[in-house]
Coordinates of C-alpha atoms in Angstrom, one line a residue:
X1 CA 8.0 30.4 10.7
X2 CA 7.3 30.7 7.3
X3 CA 6.8 27.5 5.1
X4 CA 7.1 26.7 1.6
X5 CA 4.8 23.9 0.3
X6 CA 6.1 22.2 -3.1
X7 CA 4.0 20.2 -5.2
X8 CA 5.5 18.6 -8.1
X9 CA 3.1 17.1 -11.0
X10 CA 3.1 14.9 -14.2
X11 CA -0.2 14.1 -15.6
X12 CA -1.9 14.4 -12.1
X13 CA -5.3 16.0 -13.2
X14 CA -7.3 13.5 -11.2
X15 CA -5.9 14.4 -8.0
X16 CA -4.1 17.5 -8.1
X17 CA -7.1 19.7 -6.7
X18 CA -7.3 17.4 -3.6
X19 CA -3.5 17.7 -2.8
X20 CA -3.8 21.7 -3.3
X21 CA -6.9 21.7 -1.0
X22 CA -5.2 19.8 1.8
X23 CA -2.4 22.5 1.6
X24 CA -4.9 25.3 1.5
X25 CA -6.7 23.8 4.5
X26 CA -3.5 23.9 6.6
X27 CA -4.3 25.5 10.2
X28 CA -1.0 26.8 10.1
X29 CA -0.8 29.6 7.1
X30 CA 1.3 28.5 4.1
X31 CA 3.1 31.4 3.1
X32 CA 4.1 29.8 -0.3
X33 CA 2.8 27.4 -2.5
X34 CA 4.8 26.3 -5.3
X35 CA 3.1 23.9 -8.3
X36 CA 5.9 22.5 -10.5
X37 CA 4.4 21.0 -13.8
X38 CA 6.9 18.3 -15.2
X39 CA 5.8 18.2 -18.8
X40 CA 2.3 17.3 -18.2
X41 CA 0.0 16.6 -21.4
X42 CA -3.1 16.4 -19.7
X43 CA -5.0 19.0 -17.6
X44 CA -2.6 19.5 -14.8
X45 CA -1.3 22.8 -16.0
X46 CA -4.4 24.4 -16.3
X47 CA -5.7 23.2 -12.8
X48 CA -2.2 25.0 -11.5
X49 CA -3.0 28.2 -13.2
X50 CA -6.6 28.4 -12.2
X51 CA -5.5 28.0 -8.4
X52 CA -2.8 30.6 -9.1
X53 CA -5.6 33.1 -10.6
X54 CA -7.5 32.3 -7.1
X55 CA -4.6 32.9 -4.9
X56 CA -2.2 35.2 -6.9
X57 CA -0.4 36.0 -3.5
X58 CA 0.2 32.7 -2.2
X59 CA 0.6 30.4 -5.4
X60 CA 3.5 30.3 -8.0
X61 CA 3.5 28.1 -10.8
X62 CA 6.6 26.9 -12.4
X63 CA 8.0 24.3 -14.9
X64 CA 10.7 21.8 -14.8
X65 CA 11.5 20.4 -18.3
X66 CA 14.0 17.6 -16.9
X67 CA 11.5 14.8 -16.2
X68 CA 11.5 13.0 -12.8
X69 CA 10.2 13.8 -9.4
X70 CA 13.4 14.7 -7.6
X71 CA 14.2 17.3 -10.8
X72 CA 10.7 18.9 -10.2
X73 CA 11.1 18.7 -6.2
X74 CA 14.8 20.6 -6.7
X75 CA 12.9 23.0 -9.3
X76 CA 10.3 24.1 -6.5
X77 CA 12.8 24.3 -4.1
X78 CA 15.4 26.8 -5.7
X79 CA 11.9 29.2 -5.5
X80 CA 11.1 28.5 -2.3
X81 CA 11.5 31.4 0.4
X82 CA 10.1 29.6 3.7
X83 CA 12.0 28.6 6.5
X84 CA 10.5 25.0 6.4
X85 CA 10.0 23.3 3.4
X86 CA 7.1 21.0 3.1
X87 CA 6.9 18.5 0.2
X88 CA 3.8 16.9 -1.2
X89 CA 3.3 14.4 -4.1
X90 CA 0.3 15.4 -6.5
X91 CA -1.7 12.6 -5.7
X92 CA -1.4 12.8 -1.7
X93 CA -2.9 14.9 1.1
X94 CA -2.0 16.6 4.0
X95 CA -4.2 16.3 7.4
X96 CA -5.2 19.9 8.5
X97 CA -3.1 19.9 11.4
X98 CA -0.2 18.6 9.7
X99 CA 2.0 21.7 9.9
X100 CA 0.5 23.3 12.9
X101 CA 1.0 20.0 15.3
X102 CA 4.6 19.6 14.1
X103 CA 5.8 23.0 14.4
X104 CA 4.2 23.6 17.6
X105 CA 6.5 20.8 18.8
X106 CA 9.8 21.4 17.1
X107 CA 12.7 22.0 18.9
X108 CA 14.9 25.0 18.5
X109 CA 17.8 23.0 17.2
X110 CA 15.7 20.6 14.7
X111 CA 16.7 20.7 11.0
X112 CA 14.6 17.7 10.0
X113 CA 11.3 16.6 11.3
X114 CA 10.2 13.1 10.6
X115 CA 6.4 12.1 11.0
X116 CA 4.1 9.3 10.7
X117 CA 1.6 8.8 7.7
X118 CA -1.4 6.4 7.0
X119 CA -1.2 4.2 3.8
X120 CA -4.8 4.8 1.8
X121 CA -5.6 1.5 -0.4
X122 CA -8.0 1.4 -3.3
X123 CA -10.1 -1.0 -1.4
X124 CA -11.0 1.5 1.3
X125 CA -8.3 0.2 4.1
X126 CA -5.9 2.1 5.8
X127 CA -2.4 1.1 7.6
X128 CA -0.6 3.6 9.7
X129 CA 2.9 3.9 9.5
X130 CA 4.7 5.3 12.7
X131 CA 8.4 6.2 12.3
X132 CA 10.9 4.0 14.3
X133 CA 12.4 6.0 17.3
X134 CA 15.9 5.3 15.4
X135 CA 16.0 6.6 12.2
X136 CA 18.8 4.7 11.0
X137 CA 16.8 1.5 11.6
X138 CA 13.5 2.9 10.4
X139 CA 15.6 3.7 7.1
X140 CA 16.6 0.4 6.4
X141 CA 13.2 -1.2 6.9
X142 CA 9.6 -0.7 6.5
X143 CA 9.8 3.1 5.4
X144 CA 9.8 3.8 8.7
X145 CA 12.1 6.9 8.5
X146 CA 9.0 8.9 7.3
X147 CA 8.1 9.9 3.8
X148 CA 8.3 12.7 1.3
X149 CA 5.2 14.7 2.9
X150 CA 5.3 12.9 6.3
X151 CA 8.4 14.9 6.6
X152 CA 9.5 18.6 7.1
X153 CA 12.6 20.3 6.2
X154 CA 14.6 23.4 7.3
X155 CA 14.9 24.9 3.7
X156 CA 18.9 25.7 4.4
X157 CA 19.6 22.0 5.1
X158 CA 18.6 21.2 1.3
X159 CA 20.1 24.5 -0.2
X160 CA 23.6 23.4 1.3
X161 CA 24.9 20.6 -0.6
X162 CA 21.9 18.3 0.1
X163 CA 19.1 17.8 -2.3
X164 CA 16.7 15.1 -4.3
X165 CA 19.1 13.2 -6.5
X166 CA 18.0 13.6 -9.9
X167 CA 19.6 10.6 -11.6
X168 CA 17.6 8.0 -9.4
X169 CA 14.2 6.9 -11.0
X170 CA 12.8 5.5 -7.7
X171 CA 14.3 5.0 -4.0
X172 CA 14.3 9.1 -4.0
X173 CA 13.1 9.2 -0.5
X174 CA 15.6 6.7 1.6
X175 CA 18.4 8.1 -0.4
X176 CA 17.7 11.5 0.7
X177 CA 17.2 10.5 4.1
X178 CA 20.6 8.5 3.9
X179 CA 22.0 11.8 2.9
X180 CA 20.6 13.6 5.9
X181 CA 21.6 11.1 8.3
X182 CA 25.2 10.7 6.7
X183 CA 25.5 14.3 7.0
X184 CA 24.5 14.8 10.7
X185 CA 21.4 16.7 10.0
X186 CA 19.7 17.2 13.5
X187 CA 16.5 15.1 13.4
X188 CA 13.4 14.9 15.9
X189 CA 10.6 12.3 15.5
X190 CA 7.1 13.3 15.8
X191 CA 5.1 10.0 15.5
X192 CA 1.8 11.4 14.9
X193 CA 0.2 10.5 11.7
X194 CA -0.5 13.7 10.0
X195 CA -0.9 13.1 6.3
X196 CA -2.0 10.3 3.6
X197 CA -0.4 8.3 1.1
X198 CA -2.9 7.2 -1.7
X199 CA -2.2 3.9 -3.3
X200 CA -3.5 3.7 -6.8
X201 CA -2.4 2.2 -10.1
X202 CA -1.2 5.3 -11.9
X203 CA 1.1 4.7 -14.9
X204 CA 1.8 8.5 -14.9
X205 CA 3.7 8.7 -11.9
X206 CA 6.8 10.8 -11.5
X207 CA 8.6 7.8 -9.8
X208 CA 9.1 5.4 -12.4
X209 CA 8.7 1.7 -12.2
X210 CA 11.0 -0.8 -12.7
X211 CA 11.0 -3.8 -10.5
X212 CA 14.1 -5.4 -11.3
X213 CA 16.0 -2.2 -11.5
X214 CA 14.3 -0.5 -8.3
X215 CA 15.0 -3.6 -6.0
X216 CA 18.8 -3.8 -7.1
X217 CA 18.9 0.1 -6.4
X218 CA 17.3 -0.6 -2.8
X219 CA 19.7 -3.3 -2.3
X220 CA 22.8 -1.2 -3.0
X221 CA 21.5 1.5 -0.8
X222 CA 21.1 -0.9 2.3
X223 CA 24.8 -2.1 1.7
X224 CA 25.7 1.5 1.3
X225 CA 24.1 2.1 4.7
X226 CA 25.7 -0.9 6.2
X227 CA 29.3 0.0 5.0
X228 CA 28.8 3.3 6.2
X229 CA 27.8 2.8 9.9
X230 CA 30.3 -0.4 10.0
X231 CA 33.1 2.3 8.9
X232 CA 32.0 5.4 11.0
X233 CA 30.0 4.0 14.0
X234 CA 31.5 0.7 14.2
X235 CA 30.3 -0.1 18.2
X236 CA 26.5 1.2 17.0
X237 CA 26.8 -1.1 14.1
X238 CA 28.1 -4.3 16.1
X239 CA 25.0 -3.7 18.6
X240 CA 22.5 -4.0 15.5
X241 CA 24.4 -5.6 12.9
X242 CA 21.7 -8.4 12.9
X243 CA 19.1 -6.2 12.4
X244 CA 20.8 -4.2 9.5
X245 CA 22.1 -7.5 8.0
X246 CA 18.6 -9.0 8.4
X247 CA 16.9 -5.9 6.6
X248 CA 19.7 -6.4 3.6
X249 CA 18.6 -9.8 3.2
X250 CA 14.8 -9.2 3.2
X251 CA 15.6 -7.0 0.5
X252 CA 17.8 -9.5 -1.4
X253 CA 14.9 -11.7 -1.0
X254 CA 12.6 -9.6 -2.8
X255 CA 15.0 -8.9 -5.3
X256 CA 15.3 -12.6 -5.8
X257 CA 11.5 -12.4 -6.7
X258 CA 12.4 -10.4 -9.9
X259 CA 16.0 -11.2 -10.7
X260 CA 17.2 -14.6 -8.8
X261 CA 20.7 -14.3 -10.7
X262 CA 21.2 -11.0 -9.8
X263 CA 20.1 -11.3 -5.9
X264 CA 22.5 -14.5 -5.8
X265 CA 25.4 -12.7 -7.1
X266 CA 24.7 -9.8 -4.4
X267 CA 24.2 -12.1 -1.6
X268 CA 27.7 -13.8 -2.2
X269 CA 29.4 -10.6 -2.2
X270 CA 28.0 -9.4 0.7
X271 CA 28.0 -12.8 2.7
X272 CA 31.1 -14.5 1.5
X273 CA 31.5 -16.5 4.3
X274 CA 27.8 -17.3 4.4
X275 CA 25.5 -16.3 7.4
X276 CA 28.2 -16.6 9.8
X277 CA 29.4 -14.3 12.7
X278 CA 26.2 -12.5 13.4
X279 CA 24.0 -13.4 16.2
X280 CA 20.8 -13.8 13.9
X281 CA 18.4 -14.5 17.2
X282 CA 18.7 -10.7 17.7
X283 CA 17.5 -9.7 14.4
X284 CA 13.9 -9.5 14.7
X285 CA 13.2 -8.9 10.8
X286 CA 13.3 -12.6 9.4
X287 CA 11.6 -15.9 11.0
X288 CA 14.4 -18.3 12.0
X289 CA 13.4 -20.7 9.7
X290 CA 14.6 -18.5 7.0
X291 CA 18.2 -18.0 8.2
X292 CA 18.3 -21.6 8.8
X293 CA 17.3 -22.3 5.4
X294 CA 19.8 -19.9 3.9
X295 CA 22.4 -21.7 6.1
X296 CA 21.2 -25.3 5.1
X297 CA 20.7 -25.0 1.3
X298 CA 22.1 -21.8 0.5
X299 CA 20.6 -18.5 -0.8
X300 CA 19.9 -19.4 -4.4
X301 CA 18.6 -23.0 -3.8
X302 CA 16.2 -21.4 -0.9
X303 CA 15.1 -18.7 -3.0
X304 CA 14.6 -21.0 -6.3
X305 CA 12.6 -23.4 -3.9
X306 CA 10.5 -20.6 -2.7
X307 CA 10.0 -19.1 -6.1
X308 CA 8.7 -22.8 -7.4
X309 CA 6.4 -22.8 -4.3
X310 CA 5.0 -19.6 -5.3
X311 CA 3.8 -21.0 -8.6
X312 CA 1.7 -24.3 -7.1
X313 CA 0.6 -23.3 -3.0
X314 CA -2.2 -21.7 -2.7
X315 CA -2.1 -17.8 -1.9
X316 CA -3.7 -18.3 1.6
X317 CA -0.4 -21.0 2.7
X318 CA 1.7 -18.7 0.9
X319 CA 0.7 -15.5 2.7
X320 CA 1.3 -17.6 6.3
X321 CA 4.9 -18.3 4.9
X322 CA 5.5 -14.7 4.4
X323 CA 7.9 -13.0 7.0
X324 CA 5.9 -10.8 9.4
X325 CA 6.8 -7.3 10.2
X326 CA 8.2 -7.1 13.7
X327 CA 5.8 -4.8 16.4
X328 CA 6.5 -1.2 16.4

């Protein structure tokens, strides 16, 4: 099973060698490593060419003129020849066993492997993210449907009508996962943590940062997922309606932090009758007090109170008031 690895990069000189070295250190031999420069103005392209000169049979350097991580990934995908495709952002890393461990367990009909990953923070702390056994529920909460480099794809799946959405400046991963699930792509969860998502302030990241627009797009995606499941899998959606609606409420709550007016308008559209008709006791994602507050005071007033309190309460107390993530 040949593997093509695709690394898109924009002004990634401080991190790129670390990412490339993690690919070259794989126990499973990588047949093709495609490095895609996305209009970098630092030393990114020079680093790419230096590795290509050292490994001319394995490394291909390409350029993508259209700005954006999805365009750069699709550019690499067009050049890939492996049966499997591994994406890796230029500031993240794969464990040496990433490919060997996943491919050793892959089932013959699997087209999409969903894996675990660790978050590594600037203070040296780490936090593992284990995929949810149900990727639909993993998709709507906690990024538990894998992430770009935690997952692995059969190439034919991403060259037959499903690809990275180039019009999006963010939310690319969950949008792709939604497309895969909606298309019925055969998935397999392998929960072992085999790669690292490195968190650090990087103004030059390929994914653009737009808090207001990004949260609005996240809410729109969750609405689309709810609508799709309610229409195509009504029995499943009804069984888990509280979970999916609570995930939407959590996203609306975050959106309200940046755009209370927009979040309130969306809440009124999504819940025109208020929070009736859902057995919220089974939802797992929001403490009961939040549901009660929305029912008693309404969404806008509840969130306005929260935003006011956030300006005057000590941070330690605010942390205690945040909704807790459910246990895996």
